[in-house]
Coordinates of C-alpha atoms and ligand atoms in Angstrom, one line a residue:
X1 CA -28.7 -20.5 -9.3
X2 CA -28.5 -19.1 -5.8
X3 CA -25.1 -21.0 -4.9
X4 CA -22.8 -18.7 -3.0
X5 CA -19.0 -19.5 -3.3
X6 CA -18.5 -18.5 0.2
X7 CA -21.4 -20.6 1.8
X8 CA -19.1 -22.1 4.6
X9 CA -19.0 -20.3 7.8
X10 CA -22.4 -18.8 7.1
X11 CA -24.9 -20.7 5.3
X12 CA -25.0 -18.3 2.3
X13 CA -28.6 -17.6 2.7
X14 CA -28.8 -13.8 2.6
X15 CA -31.3 -11.1 2.7
X16 CA -32.5 -9.9 -0.6
X17 CA -31.4 -6.4 0.2
X18 CA -27.9 -7.6 0.9
X19 CA -27.8 -9.3 -2.5
X20 CA -28.9 -5.9 -4.1
X21 CA -25.8 -4.0 -2.9
X22 CA -23.4 -6.9 -3.0
X23 CA -24.2 -8.7 -6.4
X24 CA -22.1 -7.3 -9.1
X25 CA -23.2 -9.8 -12.0
X26 CA -25.4 -7.0 -13.2
X27 CA -22.3 -5.4 -14.7
X28 CA -19.4 -7.8 -14.2
X29 CA -21.2 -10.2 -16.7
X30 CA -19.3 -8.2 -19.3
X31 CA -16.1 -9.9 -18.2
X32 CA -17.2 -13.4 -18.9
X33 CA -14.8 -13.9 -21.6
X34 CA -11.9 -12.8 -19.7
X35 CA -13.0 -14.8 -16.6
X36 CA -13.0 -17.9 -18.5
X37 CA -9.8 -17.5 -20.5
X38 CA -8.1 -16.6 -17.3
X39 CA -9.6 -19.8 -15.5
X40 CA -8.3 -21.9 -18.5
X41 CA -4.8 -20.6 -18.1
X42 CA -5.1 -21.2 -14.3
X43 CA -6.3 -24.8 -14.9
X44 CA -3.8 -25.6 -17.5
X45 CA -1.0 -24.6 -15.0
X46 CA -2.6 -26.4 -12.2
X47 CA -2.3 -29.4 -14.3
X48 CA 1.2 -28.6 -15.3
X49 CA 2.4 -28.3 -11.7
X50 CA 0.7 -31.3 -10.7
X51 CA -1.8 -29.7 -8.2
X52 CA -4.5 -31.4 -10.4
X53 CA -4.2 -34.4 -12.5
X54 CA -3.7 -33.9 -16.2
X55 CA -7.2 -35.5 -16.8
X56 CA -8.7 -33.2 -14.3
X57 CA -6.9 -30.3 -16.1
X58 CA -8.2 -31.4 -19.5
X59 CA -11.7 -31.8 -18.1
X60 CA -11.8 -28.4 -16.6
X61 CA -10.4 -26.7 -19.7
X62 CA -12.7 -28.4 -22.0
X63 CA -15.5 -27.6 -19.7
X64 CA -14.7 -23.9 -19.7
X65 CA -14.3 -23.8 -23.5
X66 CA -17.8 -25.2 -23.8
X67 CA -19.2 -22.6 -21.5
X68 CA -17.4 -19.8 -23.5
X69 CA -18.7 -21.2 -26.7
X70 CA -22.3 -21.7 -25.4
X71 CA -22.3 -18.1 -23.9
X72 CA -21.2 -16.7 -27.3
X73 CA -23.7 -18.9 -29.3
X74 CA -26.5 -17.8 -27.0
X75 CA -27.1 -21.4 -25.9
X76 CA -26.1 -20.4 -22.3
X77 CA -27.6 -17.6 -20.7
X78 CA -26.0 -15.8 -17.7
X79 CA -27.9 -16.4 -14.6
X80 CA -28.5 -13.0 -13.2
X81 CA -29.2 -14.4 -9.5
X82 CA -25.7 -15.3 -9.3
X83 CA -23.6 -13.0 -7.1
X84 CA -21.1 -12.4 -9.7
X85 CA -19.7 -13.6 -13.1
X86 CA -17.0 -15.7 -11.1
X87 CA -19.6 -17.5 -9.2
X88 CA -21.7 -18.2 -12.5
X89 CA -18.7 -19.6 -14.4
X90 CA -17.6 -21.9 -11.6
X91 CA -21.2 -23.1 -10.7
X92 CA -21.7 -23.6 -14.3
X93 CA -18.7 -25.7 -14.7
X94 CA -19.2 -27.8 -11.6
X95 CA -22.8 -28.5 -12.8
X96 CA -21.3 -29.8 -16.2
X97 CA -18.4 -31.7 -15.2
X98 CA -18.9 -32.6 -11.6
X99 CA -16.1 -32.9 -9.1
X100 CA -13.2 -31.9 -11.0
X101 CA -15.0 -28.3 -11.5
X102 CA -14.5 -28.0 -7.7
X103 CA -10.9 -28.1 -8.1
X104 CA -10.7 -24.9 -10.4
X105 CA -10.5 -22.4 -7.7
X106 CA -7.5 -24.3 -6.0
X107 CA -4.8 -21.8 -5.1
X108 CA -6.9 -18.8 -6.2
X109 CA -9.2 -16.2 -4.6
X110 CA -11.8 -14.0 -6.3
X111 CA -9.5 -11.3 -5.1
X112 CA -6.7 -12.0 -7.5
X113 CA -9.1 -13.4 -10.1
X114 CA -11.3 -10.3 -10.4
X115 CA -7.8 -8.4 -10.6
X116 CA -6.9 -10.4 -13.4
X117 CA -10.3 -10.2 -15.2
X118 CA -10.4 -6.5 -15.1
X119 CA -6.7 -6.3 -16.3
X120 CA -7.5 -8.5 -19.3
X121 CA -10.8 -6.4 -20.1
X122 CA -8.9 -3.3 -19.9
X123 CA -6.2 -4.4 -22.2
X124 CA -8.8 -5.5 -24.7
X125 CA -10.6 -2.1 -24.3
X126 CA -7.3 -0.2 -24.7
X127 CA -6.8 -2.1 -28.0
X128 CA -10.0 -1.3 -29.2
X129 CA -9.8 2.5 -28.1
X130 CA -6.6 2.7 -29.9
X131 CA -8.0 1.5 -33.1
X132 CA -10.8 4.0 -32.9
X133 CA -8.5 6.9 -31.9
X134 CA -6.3 5.9 -34.9
X135 CA -9.4 5.9 -37.2
X136 CA -10.3 9.5 -36.0
X137 CA -6.7 10.7 -36.3
X138 CA -6.5 9.4 -39.8
X139 CA -9.6 11.3 -40.7
X140 CA -8.1 14.4 -39.3
X141 CA -5.0 13.6 -41.7
X142 CA -7.3 13.0 -44.7
X143 CA -9.4 16.1 -44.3
X144 CA -6.3 18.2 -43.6
X145 CA -4.6 17.0 -46.7
X146 CA -7.5 18.7 -48.7
X147 CA -7.1 22.0 -46.9
X148 CA -3.4 22.7 -46.8
X149 CA -4.0 26.2 -48.5
X150 CA -7.5 27.0 -47.0
X151 CA -6.7 30.1 -45.1
X152 CA -8.5 30.8 -41.9
X153 CA -8.1 33.1 -39.0
X154 CA -6.4 31.4 -36.0
X155 CA -7.5 32.6 -32.7
X156 CA -6.4 33.5 -29.4
X157 CA -9.0 34.5 -26.7
X158 CA -11.4 33.7 -29.5
X159 CA -10.2 36.9 -31.1
X160 CA -8.7 36.6 -34.7
X161 CA -5.1 36.3 -34.3
X162 CA -2.9 35.3 -37.1
X163 CA -3.4 33.5 -40.3
X164 CA -3.3 29.6 -40.5
X165 CA -5.0 27.0 -42.6
X166 CA -7.7 24.6 -42.0
X167 CA -5.3 21.9 -42.5
X168 CA -3.0 23.1 -39.8
X169 CA -5.9 23.4 -37.3
X170 CA -7.1 19.8 -38.0
X171 CA -3.5 18.5 -37.6
X172 CA -3.4 20.0 -34.3
X173 CA -6.3 17.6 -33.1
X174 CA -4.3 14.8 -34.8
X175 CA -1.3 15.6 -32.6
X176 CA -3.5 15.6 -29.5
X177 CA -4.9 12.1 -30.5
X178 CA -1.2 10.8 -31.2
X179 CA -0.4 11.7 -27.5
X180 CA -3.7 9.9 -26.3
X181 CA -2.8 6.7 -28.2
X182 CA 0.6 6.8 -26.6
X183 CA -0.7 7.4 -23.2
X184 CA -2.9 4.3 -23.8
X185 CA 0.1 2.3 -25.0
X186 CA 1.8 3.2 -21.8
X187 CA -1.1 2.2 -19.7
X188 CA -1.4 -1.1 -21.4
X189 CA 2.1 -1.9 -20.4
X190 CA 1.2 -1.4 -16.7
X191 CA -2.0 -3.2 -17.1
X192 CA -0.6 -6.4 -18.3
X193 CA 1.1 -7.3 -15.1
X194 CA -0.3 -10.7 -13.7
X195 CA -1.9 -10.6 -10.3
X196 CA -2.9 -14.2 -10.3
X197 CA -1.0 -16.1 -7.6
X198 CA -1.6 -13.3 -5.1
X199 CA -4.3 -15.3 -3.6
X200 CA -6.7 -13.4 -1.3
X201 CA -3.9 -11.3 0.0
X202 CA -1.0 -13.5 1.0
X203 CA -0.2 -15.6 -1.9
X204 CA -0.8 -19.4 -1.7
X205 CA 0.9 -22.6 -0.3
X206 CA 0.5 -24.3 -3.7
X207 CA 3.4 -24.6 -6.0
X208 CA 1.7 -22.3 -8.7
X209 CA 3.9 -21.4 -11.8
X210 CA 3.1 -17.7 -12.2
X211 CA 5.2 -16.7 -15.2
X212 CA 3.7 -19.7 -17.0
X213 CA 0.2 -18.4 -16.5
X214 CA 1.5 -14.9 -17.5
X215 CA 2.9 -16.2 -20.6
X216 CA -0.3 -18.2 -21.4
X217 CA -2.2 -15.0 -21.2
X218 CA 0.2 -12.8 -23.0
X219 CA 1.1 -10.7 -20.0
X220 CA 4.4 -8.9 -19.7
X221 CA 5.2 -9.9 -16.2
X222 CA 3.8 -10.8 -12.7
X223 CA 3.2 -8.6 -9.7
X224 CA 5.8 -8.9 -7.0
X225 CA 3.8 -8.5 -3.9
X226 CA 0.7 -10.3 -3.1
X227 CA -0.9 -7.4 -1.1
X228 CA -0.3 -5.0 -4.0
X229 CA -1.3 -7.6 -6.5
X230 CA -4.9 -7.7 -5.2
X231 CA -5.2 -4.2 -4.2
X232 CA -3.6 -2.4 -7.0
X233 CA -6.0 -0.3 -9.2
X234 CA -3.5 2.3 -10.4
X235 CA -3.8 0.9 -14.1
X236 CA -7.5 1.5 -14.0
X237 CA -7.1 5.0 -12.4
X238 CA -4.7 5.7 -15.2
X239 CA -6.9 4.5 -17.9
X240 CA -9.7 6.8 -16.6
X241 CA -7.2 9.7 -16.5
X242 CA -6.2 8.9 -20.0
X243 CA -9.7 8.8 -21.2
X244 CA -10.4 12.1 -19.3
X245 CA -7.6 13.7 -21.2
X246 CA -8.7 12.3 -24.6
X247 CA -12.3 13.4 -23.8
X248 CA -10.9 16.9 -23.0
X249 CA -9.4 16.8 -26.7
X250 CA -12.7 15.7 -28.2
X251 CA -14.7 18.2 -26.2
X252 CA -12.5 21.1 -27.4
X253 CA -13.0 19.9 -31.0
X254 CA -16.6 19.4 -30.4
X255 CA -16.8 22.9 -29.0
X256 CA -15.1 24.5 -32.0
X257 CA -17.4 22.4 -34.5
X258 CA -20.6 23.8 -32.7
X259 CA -19.4 27.4 -32.9
X260 CA -18.4 26.9 -36.5
X261 CA -21.9 25.5 -37.4
X262 CA -23.5 28.7 -36.0
X263 CA -24.5 31.4 -38.6
X264 CA -22.0 33.7 -36.9
X265 CA -19.1 31.5 -38.2
X266 CA -20.5 29.3 -40.8
X267 CA -17.1 27.7 -41.4
X268 CA -18.7 24.2 -41.7
X269 CA -21.9 22.3 -42.4
X270 CA -22.4 18.9 -41.0
X271 CA -24.0 16.2 -43.3
X272 CA -27.7 15.9 -42.8
X273 CA -27.3 12.3 -41.6
X274 CA -25.0 13.6 -38.9
X275 CA -27.2 16.6 -38.0
X276 CA -30.6 16.8 -36.0
X277 CA -33.4 19.2 -36.3
X278 CA -35.8 21.1 -34.0
X279 CA -39.4 20.0 -33.3
X280 CA -40.6 23.5 -33.5
X281 CA -38.3 25.6 -35.5
X282 CA -38.3 24.4 -39.0
X283 CA -35.1 26.2 -39.9
X284 CA -33.0 24.5 -37.3
X285 CA -30.1 22.1 -38.2
X286 CA -28.3 21.3 -34.9
X287 CA -24.9 19.9 -34.1
X288 CA -26.2 17.6 -31.5
X289 CA -23.3 15.2 -31.9
X290 CA -20.6 17.6 -30.9
X291 CA -22.9 18.9 -28.0
X292 CA -23.2 15.5 -26.9
X293 CA -19.5 14.7 -27.0
X294 CA -18.9 17.8 -25.2
X295 CA -21.5 17.0 -22.6
X296 CA -20.4 13.4 -22.2
X297 CA -17.0 14.4 -21.4
X298 CA -18.3 15.5 -17.9
X299 CA -19.3 11.8 -17.3
X300 CA -15.8 10.5 -17.9
X301 CA -14.4 13.0 -15.4
X302 CA -17.1 11.8 -13.1
X303 CA -15.9 8.3 -13.6
X304 CA -12.4 9.2 -12.7
X305 CA -13.6 10.9 -9.7
X306 CA -15.6 7.9 -8.7
X307 CA -12.8 5.7 -8.7
X308 CA -10.3 7.8 -7.3
X309 CA -12.7 8.6 -4.3
X310 CA -13.4 4.9 -3.9
X311 CA -9.7 4.0 -3.7
X312 CA -8.7 6.9 -1.3
X313 CA -7.4 5.8 2.1
X314 CA -8.4 2.2 1.6
X315 CA -6.4 -0.1 3.9
X316 CA -4.5 -2.9 2.3
X317 CA -5.5 -5.3 0.7
X318 CA -8.8 -6.1 -0.9
X319 CA -11.9 -4.3 0.2
X320 CA -15.2 -4.5 -1.4
X321 CA -15.2 -0.8 -2.1
X322 CA -13.0 -1.8 -5.1
X323 CA -16.1 -3.6 -6.8
X324 CA -17.2 0.0 -7.6
X325 CA -14.2 0.2 -9.9
X326 CA -16.1 -1.7 -12.7
X327 CA -19.2 0.5 -13.6
X328 CA -17.0 3.8 -13.7
X329 CA -14.6 1.9 -16.1
X330 CA -17.3 0.7 -18.4
X331 CA -19.1 3.8 -18.4
X332 CA -15.7 5.7 -19.4
X333 CA -14.8 3.2 -21.9
X334 CA -18.3 3.1 -23.7
X335 CA -18.5 6.9 -23.7
X336 CA -15.0 7.2 -25.0
X337 CA -15.7 4.5 -27.7
X338 CA -18.9 6.2 -28.7
X339 CA -17.4 9.6 -29.0
X340 CA -14.5 8.4 -31.1
X341 CA -16.6 6.3 -33.4
X342 CA -19.2 9.0 -34.3
X343 CA -16.8 11.9 -34.6
X344 CA -14.7 10.2 -37.5
X345 CA -17.6 9.8 -40.0
X346 CA -19.1 13.1 -39.0
X347 CA -15.7 14.7 -39.8
X348 CA -15.2 13.0 -43.1
X349 CA -18.9 14.0 -44.3
X350 CA -18.7 17.7 -43.0
X351 CA -18.4 20.3 -45.6
X352 CA -16.0 23.1 -44.7
X353 CA -16.5 26.6 -46.2
X354 CA -13.1 28.1 -47.4
X355 CA -14.7 31.2 -48.6
X356 CA -16.3 32.0 -45.2
X357 CA -13.0 31.3 -43.7
X358 CA -11.1 33.4 -45.9
X359 CA -13.7 36.3 -45.4
X360 CA -13.2 36.0 -41.6
X361 CA -9.4 36.0 -42.3
X362 CA -9.5 39.1 -44.3
X363 CA -11.5 41.2 -41.9
X364 CA -9.7 41.0 -38.7
X365 CA -6.1 42.5 -39.2
X366 CA -4.7 38.8 -38.6
X367 CA -1.7 40.1 -40.9
X368 CA -0.9 42.9 -38.7
X369 CA 2.1 40.9 -37.2
X370 CA 3.3 40.2 -40.6
X371 CA 3.1 44.0 -41.4
X372 CA 5.2 44.6 -38.5
X373 CA 7.7 41.9 -39.5
X374 CA 7.9 43.6 -43.0
X375 CA 9.0 46.9 -41.4
X376 CA 11.6 45.0 -39.2
X377 CA 13.0 43.3 -42.2
X378 CA 13.5 46.8 -43.6
X379 CA 15.8 47.5 -40.5
X380 CA 13.1 49.1 -38.0
X381 CA 13.4 47.6 -34.5
X382 CA 10.5 45.3 -34.0
X383 CA 9.2 47.1 -30.9
X384 CA 9.0 50.3 -33.2
X385 CA 7.5 48.5 -36.0
X386 CA 4.7 47.0 -33.6
X387 CA 3.7 50.5 -32.6
X388 CA 3.7 51.8 -36.2
X389 CA 1.4 49.1 -37.2
X390 CA -0.8 49.4 -34.1
X391 CA -1.5 53.1 -35.2
X392 CA -2.1 51.9 -38.8
X393 CA -4.7 49.4 -37.5
X394 CA -6.5 52.1 -35.6
X395 CA -6.3 54.2 -38.7
X396 CA -7.9 51.5 -40.7
X397 CA -10.6 50.7 -38.3
X398 CA -11.6 54.3 -38.0
X399 CA -11.8 54.5 -41.8
X400 CA -13.5 51.1 -42.0
X401 CA -10.9 49.7 -44.3
X402 CA -8.2 46.9 -44.1
X403 CA -4.5 46.7 -44.4
X404 CA -4.9 45.2 -47.8
X405 CA -7.0 48.0 -49.1
X406 CA -5.2 50.9 -47.6
X407 CA -3.4 53.2 -50.4
X408 CA 0.3 53.2 -50.1
X409 CA 0.4 57.1 -49.5
X410 CA -1.5 56.5 -46.4
X411 CA 0.9 53.7 -45.1
X412 CA 3.7 56.2 -45.8
X413 CA 2.2 58.8 -43.5
X414 CA 3.1 56.2 -40.7
X415 CA 6.7 55.1 -41.9
X416 CA 8.6 56.1 -45.2
X417 CA 9.8 52.4 -45.0
X418 CA 6.5 51.2 -46.6
X419 CA 6.8 50.5 -50.3
X420 CA 4.8 48.6 -52.9
X421 CA 6.0 45.4 -51.7
X422 CA 4.1 45.6 -48.5
X423 CA 1.0 44.3 -50.3
X424 CA 2.5 40.9 -51.3
X425 CA 4.0 40.8 -47.9
X426 CA 0.7 40.9 -46.0
X427 CA -1.2 38.7 -48.5
X428 CA -2.9 36.1 -46.4
X429 CA -1.5 33.0 -48.2
X430 CA 1.9 34.8 -48.2
X431 CA 1.6 35.3 -44.6
X432 CA 0.9 31.6 -44.0
X433 CA 3.7 30.4 -46.5
X434 CA 6.1 32.7 -44.5
X435 CA 5.4 30.8 -41.4
X436 CA 7.7 28.0 -42.7
X437 CA 9.6 26.4 -39.8
X438 CA 9.0 22.9 -38.3
X439 CA 5.5 22.9 -36.8
X440 CA 4.3 26.0 -38.7
X441 CA 1.3 26.3 -40.8
X442 CA 3.1 26.8 -44.2
X443 CA 1.7 24.0 -46.4
X444 CA 5.0 22.3 -47.0
X445 CA 5.3 22.2 -43.0
X446 CA 1.9 20.9 -42.7
X447 CA 2.7 18.2 -45.2
X448 CA 5.8 17.2 -43.2
X449 CA 3.5 16.9 -40.0
X450 CA 1.0 15.0 -42.1
X451 CA 3.7 12.4 -43.1
X452 CA 5.1 11.9 -39.8
X453 CA 1.6 11.6 -38.1
X454 CA 0.5 9.1 -40.7
X455 CA 3.9 7.1 -40.1
X456 CA 3.2 7.1 -36.3
X457 CA -0.4 5.9 -36.9
X458 CA 1.0 3.0 -39.3
X459 CA 3.2 1.7 -36.4
Ligands
LIG501 N1 -17.1 -9.1 -7.3 C1 -16.0 -8.9 -6.7 C2 -15.2 -7.5 -7.2 O1 -15.7 -7.1 -8.2 C3 -15.2 -10.0 -6.8 C4 -14.1 -10.1 -5.5 C5 -14.8 -10.7 -4.4 N2 -14.0 -10.9 -3.2 C6 -14.4 -10.9 -2.1 N3 -13.6 -11.1 -1.2 N4 -15.6 -10.9 -1.7 O2 -14.3 -6.9 -6.6

C-alpha cells in the first residue's frame, strides 16, 4: 500500500531513502487503537454537525470498528510500507467502504490527529504505569509491615548513623512512589486536553463541535489556541520528566539492594528465580535485576533529553522534528513499566536478614546520639553532652568495645551523670522506640505511615 495521503502537489512517488527517514509506521503503529478511536469520535461528530450525512458517518464508524476488530484479532496486518499509522487506517477504510472513507479527514490534519493520538496513548500509559507503581508501593508496605521492629543502621555518607528499622527504610521508598503516582495524575490532567479541531495550525472552516469530541473521548477540555494545539508537547516532556524522577527512585532502591546482596552487607538474599549466576564463577549469585534497573535509568534520562532537545527552539507550529517524540516516549514507558513490574515480585520474594542488620547496628555506635540525649535529659547542655560522648566513643574504639558493653565505672570517668539506666536508654530497639514522632522510625509511627500510605493507594 504505497499510497500517500499528501499525493497532490507532488505525485507522492518518493525516493526510498526519503521513506527511510520519513516513515514512522515502524513505531507509530503502536497507536493504532488510539488513532481509530479518535477517528470514530471525529466521524461521529462530523455526522452530528452535518458535515457528512448520518449514513456516511455510520458507514465510517462501522468501517473503523471493523478495522480495529480485525487488527486485534490478527485478521488484518498493519502494512509496514505505509508512511504512518494514520495513512494505513485511512487507506484501509477507503479500500473497504469506498467514497465515504475519503470524507473521514474532513476538517482534520495529521498534525492535530497525531497530537490527539499521542495524548490518548500517554493517558493510557499513565493509567498502566500508575497501576504498576501502586503494586510496587503495596509490596513495600506489605514487607515493611513484617519488619516494624527489625532494627538496622540508618546511614548518612554510607556510614552508620542512627538506628532505624527495615520497615522504616522500606516505607521511605513507598513515599517516593506515592509522589511519583501523584505526579503522573497531575500530568494526566494536562494530557487530556483535546487538540483536535486545531487543523494543520489555523483551525478549520467546518463547524466542528470540539467539546462534543472531547466528551466522546473522555477528555477534560479542549485546547484554546490552534497553533499551540498542534505544537504543544509539554505533556510528553512532563511524562518523561516524571518517569525520570520515578526511575531515580527505583535506581536508588536498586543500588541499595545491590549493596545489601554483597557479602560485605548480606542484609538480603534474592530468591533464586530473581537472581542470576556467573558462567565461570560457580559461587556467584548476582543481583542483575537491580543492576539493570539502575542501568536502564540512564535510558529514561536520555529519552527526556532527546525530546527536550528536539523541541528546543522549534518555531510554531508543527515541525517534523516532533515525530521524534514517539520513540523516546515509548522507550521511557517500556523501561519504566518493565522496571516497576520486575521489582515488585523481586521484593516480595526476597529474604531479609534481621540478624545481620542487628549486628551491623550494634557495631557502629549508632546509639551515640541517644547516649548524648540521655545526658541532656539529666540536665547537661546538649553541646557538652555531645563532647562527652564523642570522647567516650573514642575510648571504646581504642579498647575495641561498644557503648552497650562498656562498664558503668568507665562511663563515670567521663561524666558522673551516667547511671545504670544508661543501658536501657541506649538499647537499640529503645533508641528506635524513642524516635516517636510523626514520620519517625518508632514502630507505632511507621504503622501510622503504613495506614496513611495504604489509604492513599486505595484512592
Ligand atoms: N507521523 C507524523 C508525526 O508523528 C504525523 C504528522 C505528519 N504531519 C505532517 N504535516 N507531515 O508527527
